[in-house]
Short mmCIF file of C-alpha atoms and ligand atoms in Angstrom, two decimals:
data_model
loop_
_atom_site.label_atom_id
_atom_site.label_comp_id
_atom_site.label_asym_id
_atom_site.label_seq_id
_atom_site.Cartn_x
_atom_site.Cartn_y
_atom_site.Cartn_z
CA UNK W 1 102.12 159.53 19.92
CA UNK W 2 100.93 159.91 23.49
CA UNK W 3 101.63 157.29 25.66
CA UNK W 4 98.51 156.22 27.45
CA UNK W 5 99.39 152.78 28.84
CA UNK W 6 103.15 151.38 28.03
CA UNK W 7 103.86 148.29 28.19
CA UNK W 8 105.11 146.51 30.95
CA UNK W 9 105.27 149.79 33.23
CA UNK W 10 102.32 150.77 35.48
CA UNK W 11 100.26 153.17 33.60
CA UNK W 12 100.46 157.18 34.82
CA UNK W 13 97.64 158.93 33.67
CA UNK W 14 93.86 157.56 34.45
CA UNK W 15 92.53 158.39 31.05
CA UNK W 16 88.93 157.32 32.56
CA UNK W 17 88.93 159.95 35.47
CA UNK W 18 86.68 162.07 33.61
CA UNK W 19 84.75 159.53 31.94
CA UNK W 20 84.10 156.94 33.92
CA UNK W 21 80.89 158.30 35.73
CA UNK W 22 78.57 155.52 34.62
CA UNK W 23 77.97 151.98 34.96
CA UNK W 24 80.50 150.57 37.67
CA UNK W 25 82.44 153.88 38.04
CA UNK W 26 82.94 154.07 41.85
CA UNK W 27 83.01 150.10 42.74
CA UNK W 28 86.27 149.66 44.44
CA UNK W 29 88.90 148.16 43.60
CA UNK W 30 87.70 147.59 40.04
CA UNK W 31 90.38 150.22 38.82
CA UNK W 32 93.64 148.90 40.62
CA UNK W 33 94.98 147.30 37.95
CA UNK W 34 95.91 151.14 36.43
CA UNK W 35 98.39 151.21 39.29
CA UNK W 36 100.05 147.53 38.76
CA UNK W 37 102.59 146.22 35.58
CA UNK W 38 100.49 145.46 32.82
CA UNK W 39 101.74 144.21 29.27
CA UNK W 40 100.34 143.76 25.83
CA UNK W 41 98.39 147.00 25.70
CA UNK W 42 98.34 149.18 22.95
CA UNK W 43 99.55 152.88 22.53
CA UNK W 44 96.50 154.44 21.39
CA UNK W 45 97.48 157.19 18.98
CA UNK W 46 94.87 159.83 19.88
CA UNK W 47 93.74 160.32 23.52
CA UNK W 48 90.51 161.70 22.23
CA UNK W 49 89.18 159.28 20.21
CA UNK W 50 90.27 156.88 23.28
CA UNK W 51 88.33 158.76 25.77
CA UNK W 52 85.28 159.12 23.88
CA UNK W 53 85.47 155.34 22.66
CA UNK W 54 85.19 154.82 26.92
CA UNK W 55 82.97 156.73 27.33
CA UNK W 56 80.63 155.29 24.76
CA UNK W 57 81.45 151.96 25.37
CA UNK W 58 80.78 152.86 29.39
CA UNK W 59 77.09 153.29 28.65
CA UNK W 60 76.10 150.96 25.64
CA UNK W 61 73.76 148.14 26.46
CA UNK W 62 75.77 144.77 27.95
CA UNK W 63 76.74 142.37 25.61
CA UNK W 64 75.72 139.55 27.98
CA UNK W 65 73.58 139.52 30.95
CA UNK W 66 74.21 138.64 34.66
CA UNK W 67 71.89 135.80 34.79
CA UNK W 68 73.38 134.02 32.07
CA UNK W 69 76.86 134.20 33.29
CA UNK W 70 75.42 133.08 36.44
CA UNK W 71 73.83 130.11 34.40
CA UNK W 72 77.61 129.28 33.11
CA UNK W 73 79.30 128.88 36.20
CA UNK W 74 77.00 126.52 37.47
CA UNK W 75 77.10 124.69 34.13
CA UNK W 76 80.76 124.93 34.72
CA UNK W 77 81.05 123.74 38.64
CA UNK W 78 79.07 120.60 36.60
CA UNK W 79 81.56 120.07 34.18
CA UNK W 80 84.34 120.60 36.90
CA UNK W 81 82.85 117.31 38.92
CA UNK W 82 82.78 115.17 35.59
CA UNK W 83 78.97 115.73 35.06
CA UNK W 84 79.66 118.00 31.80
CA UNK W 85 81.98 118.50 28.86
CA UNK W 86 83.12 121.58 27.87
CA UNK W 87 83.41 122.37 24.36
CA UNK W 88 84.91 125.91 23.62
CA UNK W 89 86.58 126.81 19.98
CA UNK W 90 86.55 129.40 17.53
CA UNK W 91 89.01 131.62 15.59
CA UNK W 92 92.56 132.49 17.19
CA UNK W 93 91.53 136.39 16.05
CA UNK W 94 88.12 137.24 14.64
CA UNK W 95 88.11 139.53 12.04
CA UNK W 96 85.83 142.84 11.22
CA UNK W 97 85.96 141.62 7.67
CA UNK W 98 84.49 138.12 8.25
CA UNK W 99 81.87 138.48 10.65
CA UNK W 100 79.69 137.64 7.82
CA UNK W 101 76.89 135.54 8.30
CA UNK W 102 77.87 132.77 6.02
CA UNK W 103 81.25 132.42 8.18
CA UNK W 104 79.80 133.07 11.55
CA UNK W 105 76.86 130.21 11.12
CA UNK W 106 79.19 127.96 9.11
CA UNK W 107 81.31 127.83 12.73
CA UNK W 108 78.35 127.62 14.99
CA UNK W 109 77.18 124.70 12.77
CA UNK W 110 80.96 123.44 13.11
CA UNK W 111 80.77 123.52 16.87
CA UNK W 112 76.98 122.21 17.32
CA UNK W 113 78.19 119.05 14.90
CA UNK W 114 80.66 118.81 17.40
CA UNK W 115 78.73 119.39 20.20
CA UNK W 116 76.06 116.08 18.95
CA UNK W 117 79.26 113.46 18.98
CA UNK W 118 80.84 114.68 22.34
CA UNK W 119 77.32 114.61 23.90
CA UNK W 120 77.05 111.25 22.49
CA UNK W 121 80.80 110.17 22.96
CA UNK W 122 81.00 111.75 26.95
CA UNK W 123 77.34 110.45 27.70
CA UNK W 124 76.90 113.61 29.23
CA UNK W 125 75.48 116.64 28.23
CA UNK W 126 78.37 119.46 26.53
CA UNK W 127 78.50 123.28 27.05
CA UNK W 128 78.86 124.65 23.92
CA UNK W 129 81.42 128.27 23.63
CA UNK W 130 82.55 130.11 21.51
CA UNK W 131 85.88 131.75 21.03
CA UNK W 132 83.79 134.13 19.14
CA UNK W 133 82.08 137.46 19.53
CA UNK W 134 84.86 139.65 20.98
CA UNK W 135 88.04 137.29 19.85
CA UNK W 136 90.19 140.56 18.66
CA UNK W 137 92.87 141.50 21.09
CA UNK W 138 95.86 139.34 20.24
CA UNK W 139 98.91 139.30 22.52
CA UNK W 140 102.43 139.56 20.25
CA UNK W 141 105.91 137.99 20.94
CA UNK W 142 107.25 141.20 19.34
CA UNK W 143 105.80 144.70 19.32
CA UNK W 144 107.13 145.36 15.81
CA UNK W 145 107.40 143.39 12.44
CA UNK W 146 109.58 143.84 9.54
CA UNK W 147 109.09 143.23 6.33
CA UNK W 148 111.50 144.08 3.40
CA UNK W 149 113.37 146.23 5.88
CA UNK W 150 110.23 148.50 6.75
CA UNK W 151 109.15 148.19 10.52
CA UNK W 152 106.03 148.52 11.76
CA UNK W 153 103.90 148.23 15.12
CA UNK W 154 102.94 144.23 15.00
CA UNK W 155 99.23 143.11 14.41
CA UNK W 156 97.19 143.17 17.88
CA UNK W 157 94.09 142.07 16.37
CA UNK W 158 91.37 143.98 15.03
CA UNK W 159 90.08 146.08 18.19
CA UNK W 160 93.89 147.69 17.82
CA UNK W 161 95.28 147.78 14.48
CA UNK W 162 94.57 146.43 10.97
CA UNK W 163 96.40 143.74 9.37
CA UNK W 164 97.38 145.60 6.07
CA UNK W 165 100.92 146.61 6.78
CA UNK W 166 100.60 150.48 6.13
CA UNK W 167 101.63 153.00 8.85
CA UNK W 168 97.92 154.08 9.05
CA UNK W 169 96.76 150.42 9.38
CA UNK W 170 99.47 149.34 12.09
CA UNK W 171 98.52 152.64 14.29
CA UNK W 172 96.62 152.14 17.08
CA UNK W 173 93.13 153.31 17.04
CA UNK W 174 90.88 152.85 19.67
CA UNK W 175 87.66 153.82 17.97
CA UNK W 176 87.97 150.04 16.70
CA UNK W 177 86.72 149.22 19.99
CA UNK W 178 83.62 150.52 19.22
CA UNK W 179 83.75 148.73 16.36
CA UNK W 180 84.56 145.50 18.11
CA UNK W 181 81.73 145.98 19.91
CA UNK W 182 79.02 146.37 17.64
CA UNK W 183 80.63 143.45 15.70
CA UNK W 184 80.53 141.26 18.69
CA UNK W 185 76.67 142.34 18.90
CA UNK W 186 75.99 141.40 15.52
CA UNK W 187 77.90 138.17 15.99
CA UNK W 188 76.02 137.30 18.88
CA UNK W 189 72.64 138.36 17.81
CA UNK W 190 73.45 135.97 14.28
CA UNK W 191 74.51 133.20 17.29
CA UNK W 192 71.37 133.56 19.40
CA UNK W 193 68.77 133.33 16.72
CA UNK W 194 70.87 130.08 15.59
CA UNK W 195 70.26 128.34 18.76
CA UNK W 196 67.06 129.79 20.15
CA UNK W 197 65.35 129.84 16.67
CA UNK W 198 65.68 125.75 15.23
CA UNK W 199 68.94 125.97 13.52
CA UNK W 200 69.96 123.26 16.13
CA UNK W 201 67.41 120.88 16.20
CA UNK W 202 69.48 117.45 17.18
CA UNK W 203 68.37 115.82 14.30
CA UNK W 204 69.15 118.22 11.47
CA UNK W 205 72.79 118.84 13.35
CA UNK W 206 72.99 114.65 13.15
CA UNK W 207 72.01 114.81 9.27
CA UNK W 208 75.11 117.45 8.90
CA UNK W 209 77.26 115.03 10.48
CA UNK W 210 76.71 112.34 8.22
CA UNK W 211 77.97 114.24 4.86
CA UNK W 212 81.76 114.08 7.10
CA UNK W 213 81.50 110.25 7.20
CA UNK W 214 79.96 109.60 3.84
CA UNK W 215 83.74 111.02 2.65
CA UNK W 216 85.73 107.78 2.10
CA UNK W 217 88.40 108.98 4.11
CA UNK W 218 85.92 109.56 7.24
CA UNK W 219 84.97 105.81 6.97
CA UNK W 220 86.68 104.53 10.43
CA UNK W 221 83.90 107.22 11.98
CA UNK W 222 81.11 105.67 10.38
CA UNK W 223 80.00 103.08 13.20
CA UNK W 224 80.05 105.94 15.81
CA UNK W 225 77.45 107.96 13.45
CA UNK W 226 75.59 105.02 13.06
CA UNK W 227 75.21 104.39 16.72
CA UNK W 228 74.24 107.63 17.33
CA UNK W 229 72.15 107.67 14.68
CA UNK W 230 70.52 104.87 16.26
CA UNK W 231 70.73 106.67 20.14
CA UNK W 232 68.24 109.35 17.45
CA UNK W 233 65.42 106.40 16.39
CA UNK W 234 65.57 105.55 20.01
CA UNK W 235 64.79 108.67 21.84
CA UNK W 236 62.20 109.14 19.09
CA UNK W 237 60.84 106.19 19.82
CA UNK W 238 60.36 106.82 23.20
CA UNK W 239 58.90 109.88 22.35
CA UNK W 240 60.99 112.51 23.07
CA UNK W 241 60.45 116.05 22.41
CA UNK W 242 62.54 117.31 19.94
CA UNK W 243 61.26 120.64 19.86
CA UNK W 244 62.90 120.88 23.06
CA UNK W 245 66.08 119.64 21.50
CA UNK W 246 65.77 122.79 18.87
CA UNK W 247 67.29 125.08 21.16
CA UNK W 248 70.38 125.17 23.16
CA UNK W 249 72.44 127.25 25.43
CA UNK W 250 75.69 128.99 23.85
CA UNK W 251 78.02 131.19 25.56
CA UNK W 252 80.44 133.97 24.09
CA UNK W 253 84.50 133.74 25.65
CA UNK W 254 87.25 135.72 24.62
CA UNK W 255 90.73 136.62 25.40
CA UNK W 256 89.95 139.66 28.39
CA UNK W 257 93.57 141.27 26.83
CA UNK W 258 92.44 144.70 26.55
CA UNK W 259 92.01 145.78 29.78
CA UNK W 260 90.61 149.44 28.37
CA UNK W 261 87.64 147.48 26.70
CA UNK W 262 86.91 145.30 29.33
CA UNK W 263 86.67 147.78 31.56
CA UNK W 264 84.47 149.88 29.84
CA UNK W 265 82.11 147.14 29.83
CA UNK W 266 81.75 146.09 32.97
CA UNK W 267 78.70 146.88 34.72
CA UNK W 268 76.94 146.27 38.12
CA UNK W 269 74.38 143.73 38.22
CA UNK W 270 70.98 144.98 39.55
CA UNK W 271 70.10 142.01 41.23
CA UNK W 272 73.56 142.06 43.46
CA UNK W 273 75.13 144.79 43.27
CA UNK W 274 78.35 142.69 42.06
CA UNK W 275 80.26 143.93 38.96
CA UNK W 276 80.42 141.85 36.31
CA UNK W 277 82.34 141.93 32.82
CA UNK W 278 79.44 142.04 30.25
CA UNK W 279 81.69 141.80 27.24
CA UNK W 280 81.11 137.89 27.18
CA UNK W 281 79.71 135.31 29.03
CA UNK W 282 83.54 133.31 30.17
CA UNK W 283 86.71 135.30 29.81
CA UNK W 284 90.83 134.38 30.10
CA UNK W 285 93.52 135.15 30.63
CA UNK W 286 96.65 134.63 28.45
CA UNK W 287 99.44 132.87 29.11
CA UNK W 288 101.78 135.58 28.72
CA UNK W 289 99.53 137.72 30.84
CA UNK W 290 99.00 135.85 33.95
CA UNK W 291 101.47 137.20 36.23
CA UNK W 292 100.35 137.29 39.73
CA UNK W 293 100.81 140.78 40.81
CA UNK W 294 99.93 142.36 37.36
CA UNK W 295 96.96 143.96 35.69
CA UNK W 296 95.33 141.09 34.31
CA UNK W 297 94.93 138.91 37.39
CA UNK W 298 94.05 141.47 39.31
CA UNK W 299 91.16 143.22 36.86
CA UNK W 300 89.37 139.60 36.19
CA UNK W 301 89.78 139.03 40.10
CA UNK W 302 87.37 141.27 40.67
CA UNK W 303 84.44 140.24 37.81
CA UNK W 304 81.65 137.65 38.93
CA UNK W 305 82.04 135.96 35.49
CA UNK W 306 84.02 132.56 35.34
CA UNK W 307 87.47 132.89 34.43
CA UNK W 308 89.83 130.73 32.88
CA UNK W 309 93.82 130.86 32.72
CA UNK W 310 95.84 129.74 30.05
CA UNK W 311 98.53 127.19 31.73
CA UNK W 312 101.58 126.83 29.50
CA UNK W 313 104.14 124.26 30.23
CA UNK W 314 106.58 126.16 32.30
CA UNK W 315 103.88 126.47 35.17
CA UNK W 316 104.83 125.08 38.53
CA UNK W 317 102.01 123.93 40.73
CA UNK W 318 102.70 126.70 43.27
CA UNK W 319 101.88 128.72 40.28
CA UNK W 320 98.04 127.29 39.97
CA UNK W 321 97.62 127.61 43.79
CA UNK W 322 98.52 131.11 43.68
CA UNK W 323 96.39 131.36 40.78
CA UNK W 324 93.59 129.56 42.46
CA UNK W 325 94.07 132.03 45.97
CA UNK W 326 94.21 135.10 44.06
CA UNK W 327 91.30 134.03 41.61
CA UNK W 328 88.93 132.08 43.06
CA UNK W 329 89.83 132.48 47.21
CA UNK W 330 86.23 131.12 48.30
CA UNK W 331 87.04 128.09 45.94
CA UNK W 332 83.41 129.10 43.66
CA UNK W 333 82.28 125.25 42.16
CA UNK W 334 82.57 126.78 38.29
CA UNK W 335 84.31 129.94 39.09
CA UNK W 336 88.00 129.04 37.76
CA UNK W 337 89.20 126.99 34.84
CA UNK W 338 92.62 126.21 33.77
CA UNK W 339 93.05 125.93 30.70
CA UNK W 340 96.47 123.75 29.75
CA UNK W 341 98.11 124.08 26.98
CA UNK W 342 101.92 122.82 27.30
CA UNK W 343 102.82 120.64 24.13
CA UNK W 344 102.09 116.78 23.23
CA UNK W 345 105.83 116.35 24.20
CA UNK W 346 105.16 117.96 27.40
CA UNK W 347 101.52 117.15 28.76
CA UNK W 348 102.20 113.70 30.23
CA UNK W 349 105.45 114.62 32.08
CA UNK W 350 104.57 118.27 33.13
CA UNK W 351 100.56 118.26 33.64
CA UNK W 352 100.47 115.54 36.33
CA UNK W 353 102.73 117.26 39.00
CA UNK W 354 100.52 120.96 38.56
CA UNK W 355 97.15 118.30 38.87
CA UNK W 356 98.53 116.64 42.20
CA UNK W 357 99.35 119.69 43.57
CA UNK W 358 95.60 121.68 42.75
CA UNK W 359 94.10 118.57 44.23
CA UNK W 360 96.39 117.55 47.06
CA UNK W 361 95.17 121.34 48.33
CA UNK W 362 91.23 120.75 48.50
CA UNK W 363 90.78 123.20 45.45
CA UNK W 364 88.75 121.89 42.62
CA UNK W 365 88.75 123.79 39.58
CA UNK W 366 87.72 122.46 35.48
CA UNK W 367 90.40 121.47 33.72
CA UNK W 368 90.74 122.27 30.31
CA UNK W 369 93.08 121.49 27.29
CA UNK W 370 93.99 123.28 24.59
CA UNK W 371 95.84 121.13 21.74
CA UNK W 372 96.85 123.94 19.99
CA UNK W 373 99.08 126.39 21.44
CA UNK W 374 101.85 124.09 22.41
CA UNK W 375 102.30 122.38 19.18
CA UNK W 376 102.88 125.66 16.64
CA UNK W 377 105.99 124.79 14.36
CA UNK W 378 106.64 126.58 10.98
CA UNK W 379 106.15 124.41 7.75
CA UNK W 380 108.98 123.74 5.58
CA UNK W 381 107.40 126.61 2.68
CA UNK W 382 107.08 129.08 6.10
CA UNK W 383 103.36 128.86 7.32
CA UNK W 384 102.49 128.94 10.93
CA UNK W 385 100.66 125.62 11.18
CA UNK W 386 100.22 122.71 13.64
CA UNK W 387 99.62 118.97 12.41
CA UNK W 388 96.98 117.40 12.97
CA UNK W 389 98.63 114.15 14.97
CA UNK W 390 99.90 116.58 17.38
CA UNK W 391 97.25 118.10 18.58
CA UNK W 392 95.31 114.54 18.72
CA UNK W 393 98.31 113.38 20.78
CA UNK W 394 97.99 116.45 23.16
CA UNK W 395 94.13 115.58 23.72
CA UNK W 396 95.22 112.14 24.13
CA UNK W 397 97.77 113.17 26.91
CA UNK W 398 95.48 115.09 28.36
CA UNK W 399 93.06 111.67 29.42
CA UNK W 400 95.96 109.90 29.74
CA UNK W 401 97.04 112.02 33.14
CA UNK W 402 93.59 112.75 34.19
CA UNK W 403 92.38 109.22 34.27
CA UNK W 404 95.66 108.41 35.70
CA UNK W 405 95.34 110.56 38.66
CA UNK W 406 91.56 110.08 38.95
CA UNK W 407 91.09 113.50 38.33
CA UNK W 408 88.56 115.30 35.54
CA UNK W 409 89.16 115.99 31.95
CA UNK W 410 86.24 118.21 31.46
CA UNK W 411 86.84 119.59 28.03
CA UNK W 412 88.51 120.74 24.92
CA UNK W 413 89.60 124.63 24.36
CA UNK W 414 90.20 124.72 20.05
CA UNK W 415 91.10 127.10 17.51
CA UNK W 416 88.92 126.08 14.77
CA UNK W 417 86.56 127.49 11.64
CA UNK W 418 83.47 126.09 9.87
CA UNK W 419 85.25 127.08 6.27
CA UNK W 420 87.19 124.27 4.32
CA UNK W 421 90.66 126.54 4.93
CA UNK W 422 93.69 125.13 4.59
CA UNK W 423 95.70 126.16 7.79
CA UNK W 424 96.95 122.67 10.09
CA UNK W 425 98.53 119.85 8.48
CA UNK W 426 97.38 115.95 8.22
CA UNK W 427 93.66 114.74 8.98
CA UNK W 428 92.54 111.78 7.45
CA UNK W 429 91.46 113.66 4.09
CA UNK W 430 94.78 115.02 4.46
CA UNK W 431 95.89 119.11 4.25
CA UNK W 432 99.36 119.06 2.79
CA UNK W 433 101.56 122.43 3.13
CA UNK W 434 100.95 123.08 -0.79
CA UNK W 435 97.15 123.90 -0.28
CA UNK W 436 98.55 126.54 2.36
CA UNK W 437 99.34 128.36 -0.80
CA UNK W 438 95.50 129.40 -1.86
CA UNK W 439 93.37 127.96 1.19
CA UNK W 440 95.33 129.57 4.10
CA UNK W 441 93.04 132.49 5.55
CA UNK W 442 93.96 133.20 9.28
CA UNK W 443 95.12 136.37 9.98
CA UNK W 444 97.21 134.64 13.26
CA UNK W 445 96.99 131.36 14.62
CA UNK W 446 96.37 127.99 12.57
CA UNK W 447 92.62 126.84 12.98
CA UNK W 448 91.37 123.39 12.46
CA UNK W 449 89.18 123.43 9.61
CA UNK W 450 85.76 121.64 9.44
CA UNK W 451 86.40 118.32 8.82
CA UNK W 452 89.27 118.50 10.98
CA UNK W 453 87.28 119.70 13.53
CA UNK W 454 84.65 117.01 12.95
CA UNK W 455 87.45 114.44 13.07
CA UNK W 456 88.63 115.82 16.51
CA UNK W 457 85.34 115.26 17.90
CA UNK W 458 84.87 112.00 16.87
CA UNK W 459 88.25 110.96 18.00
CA UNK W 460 87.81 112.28 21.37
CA UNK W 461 84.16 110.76 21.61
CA UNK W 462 86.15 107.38 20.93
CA UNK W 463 88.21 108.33 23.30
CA UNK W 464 85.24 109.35 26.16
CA UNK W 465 83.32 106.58 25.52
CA UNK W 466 85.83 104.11 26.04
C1 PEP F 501 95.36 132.17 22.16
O1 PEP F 501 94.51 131.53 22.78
O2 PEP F 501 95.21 132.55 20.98
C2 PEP F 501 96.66 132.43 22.83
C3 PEP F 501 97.43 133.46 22.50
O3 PEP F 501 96.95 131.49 23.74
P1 PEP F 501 98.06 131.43 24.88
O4 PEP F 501 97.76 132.55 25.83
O5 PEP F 501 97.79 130.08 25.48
O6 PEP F 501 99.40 131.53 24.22
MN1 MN F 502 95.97 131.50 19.07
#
């Protein structure tokens, strides 16, 4: 195999040198990141299926626009001073294979039903994301994985390698970023006709809403539907225009791990002359990725687009104000979001000190939490899962420091699907590890399934409203 970009080392040869005549090819700076560390990049197995996948994806039309990412960070910068919510979930890794309609619109419905309770819940409007359309580089805790005493390279999400566990599945091919990129287009074109076309017309999202507390089990949510149902006759009342309220703004986020891809698809913006990352709208960086001096930082440094970082629990708060000086030095209102994700055992003893110390310098950025990745265990028959209590708990943590400190809680970062999967444990109509068995579909991280997610949102608009 030839070794393009190993992990961990700088990488040697510029693969793009020949390629990389269009879109932002001579903006500086927007290639040092091939000189610094860089981890959890693939080995591509042939260099010329990698260069002309660049080269292609170098010249293909953006995925997202300028003006729209513009549009996010100042819906962002809102959300940062407590005037918005953010609500951003999706799968840990999409998939080629279920891009399918049916999925993709079950978890845009999933996230506007959402969307209608936190609005109501928060009193204040919610910015609706997706982890969705581009979702398919995963970062591994092992490069290999054995099974029945075969090894072979680990699954790095779908833009890398398939999931089957064959040698010619596990390789890594980078003409699957071409297909990652038409699949994102497809995903996105499916999303924007969704929200632009009446699929998410307030009422019709509110009728969805009340099949989850018409199940027995949902009955404790029942007076918040009714209210808002209520909040509904009301604005009707008063004549407001619900055509209006048929269309809303969604964005498109993703993991920016593959620094080849992203890359390729950044572009300069006519209007400025400022490069931006047109891959999606809001992109982060991992927690195992964020390293100061390394690739990562350094690449999304240099985008316009709003960046988050994933802040796990082991992050000091001279961490965060390097992060903040490196990312976001003219302190941008909307520009940088942390995203913290350290544990329900952790969040109230760890995520104060980091807090005090962003705010005790001037900075403000959004903060974010994400339930999920701190509160992974294995269940007893040996599923990946999380339970439902924990994450609540982590969410609950996560208002509990912020209201303590008088800072902002400004939304929710959630691995989650529209599709009755089995995957987390608990809920009030409650997933035992037995239905893992037949209903357990996620190809990596444990996703909240759609009346968990439901249940989440109603639990945290309790918990806003209060
Ligand atoms: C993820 O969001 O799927 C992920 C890998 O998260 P983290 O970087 O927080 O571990
Ligand atoms: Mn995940």
């Amino acid at each position: 195999m030839t070794e393009l970009t190993a992990n961990t080392a700088p990488s040697t040869a510029d693969p793009l040198a020949s390629t990389a005549q269009s879109g932002a090819a001579n903006y500086p700076g927007l290639d040092a990141w091939r000189d610094l560390p860089i981890s959890q990049q693939p080995t591509w197995s042939n260099t010329e299926v990698f260069k002309a996948s660049v080269k292609e994806l170098s010249v293909v039309p953006p995925l997202v626009f300028a003006g729209e990412v513009d549009v996010l960070r100042e819906r962002l910068a809102a959300a940062a001073q407590g005037k918005a919510f953010l609500l951003q979930g999706g799968d840990c890794a999409e998939t080629f294979e279920a891009a399918t309609a049916d999925k993709i619109s079950a978890r845009v419905k999933t996230i506007l039903q959402m969307a209608v309770v936190l609005t109501y819940g928060a009193a204040m409007p919610v910015i609706k994301m997706g982890r969705m359309a581009g979702q398919f580089a995963k970062p591994r805790s092992s490069n290999d994985e054995t099974r029945d005493g075969v090894t072979l390279p680990a699954y790095r999400g779908d833009i890398v390698n398939g999931y089957d566990f064959t040698p010619e599945s596990r390789a890594h091919d980078a003409g699957r970023m071409l297909k990652a990129y038409h699949t994102s287009a497809s995903t996105l074109n499916l999303i924007r006709a969704f929200t632009q076309g009446g699929f998410a017309d307030l009422r019709l999202v509110h009728q969805w809403n009340k099949g989850f507390t018409e199940n027995p089990a949902h009955a404790r949510y029942e007076s918040l539907a009714r209210d808002i149902d209520r909040a509904i006759s009301f604005m009707d009342s008063c004549g407001a225009d619900f055509e209006a309220l048929k269309r809303v703004e969604f964005f498109a986020s993703h993991e920016a791990l593959l620094l080849d891809y992203e890359r390729a698809l950044t572009r300069i913006d006519s209007r400025t002359g400022l490069p931006y990352d047109t891959s999606a709208h809001f992109l982060w960086i991992g927690e195992r990725t964020r390293e100061l001096d390394h690739a990562h930082v350094d690449f999304l440094s240099r985008v316009r687009n709003p960046i988050g970082v994933k802040l796990g629990p082991t992050t000091s708060g001279d961490d965060a104000l390097r992060l903040i000086d490196k990312l976001d030095p003219n302190r941008e209102p909307g520009r940088l979001t942390f995203i913290t994700r350290m544990g329900a055992g952790n969040i109230r003893e760890k995520l104060p000190a980091v807090v005090e110390r962003v705010t005790s310098s001037g900075a403000q950025v959004l903060w974010v939490t994400d339930p999920m990745h701190g509160n992974t265990v294995t269940s007893p028959n040996g599923y990946k899962t999380r339970n439902f209590d924990d994450v609540i708990d982590e969410v609950r943590g996560f208002f509990e420091v912020h209201q303590a400190l008088g800072t902002v809680p400004g939304g929710l970062h959630v691995e989650m699907t529209g599709d009755d999967v089995a995957e987390c444990l608990g809920g009030a109509d409650p997933i035992d590890q037995d239905a893992f068995l037949d209903r357990y579909e996620s190809v990596c991280d444990p996703r909240l399934n759609h009346m968990q997610s439901l249940e989440m949102a109603f639990l945290v608009a309790g918990a806003l409203s209060r």
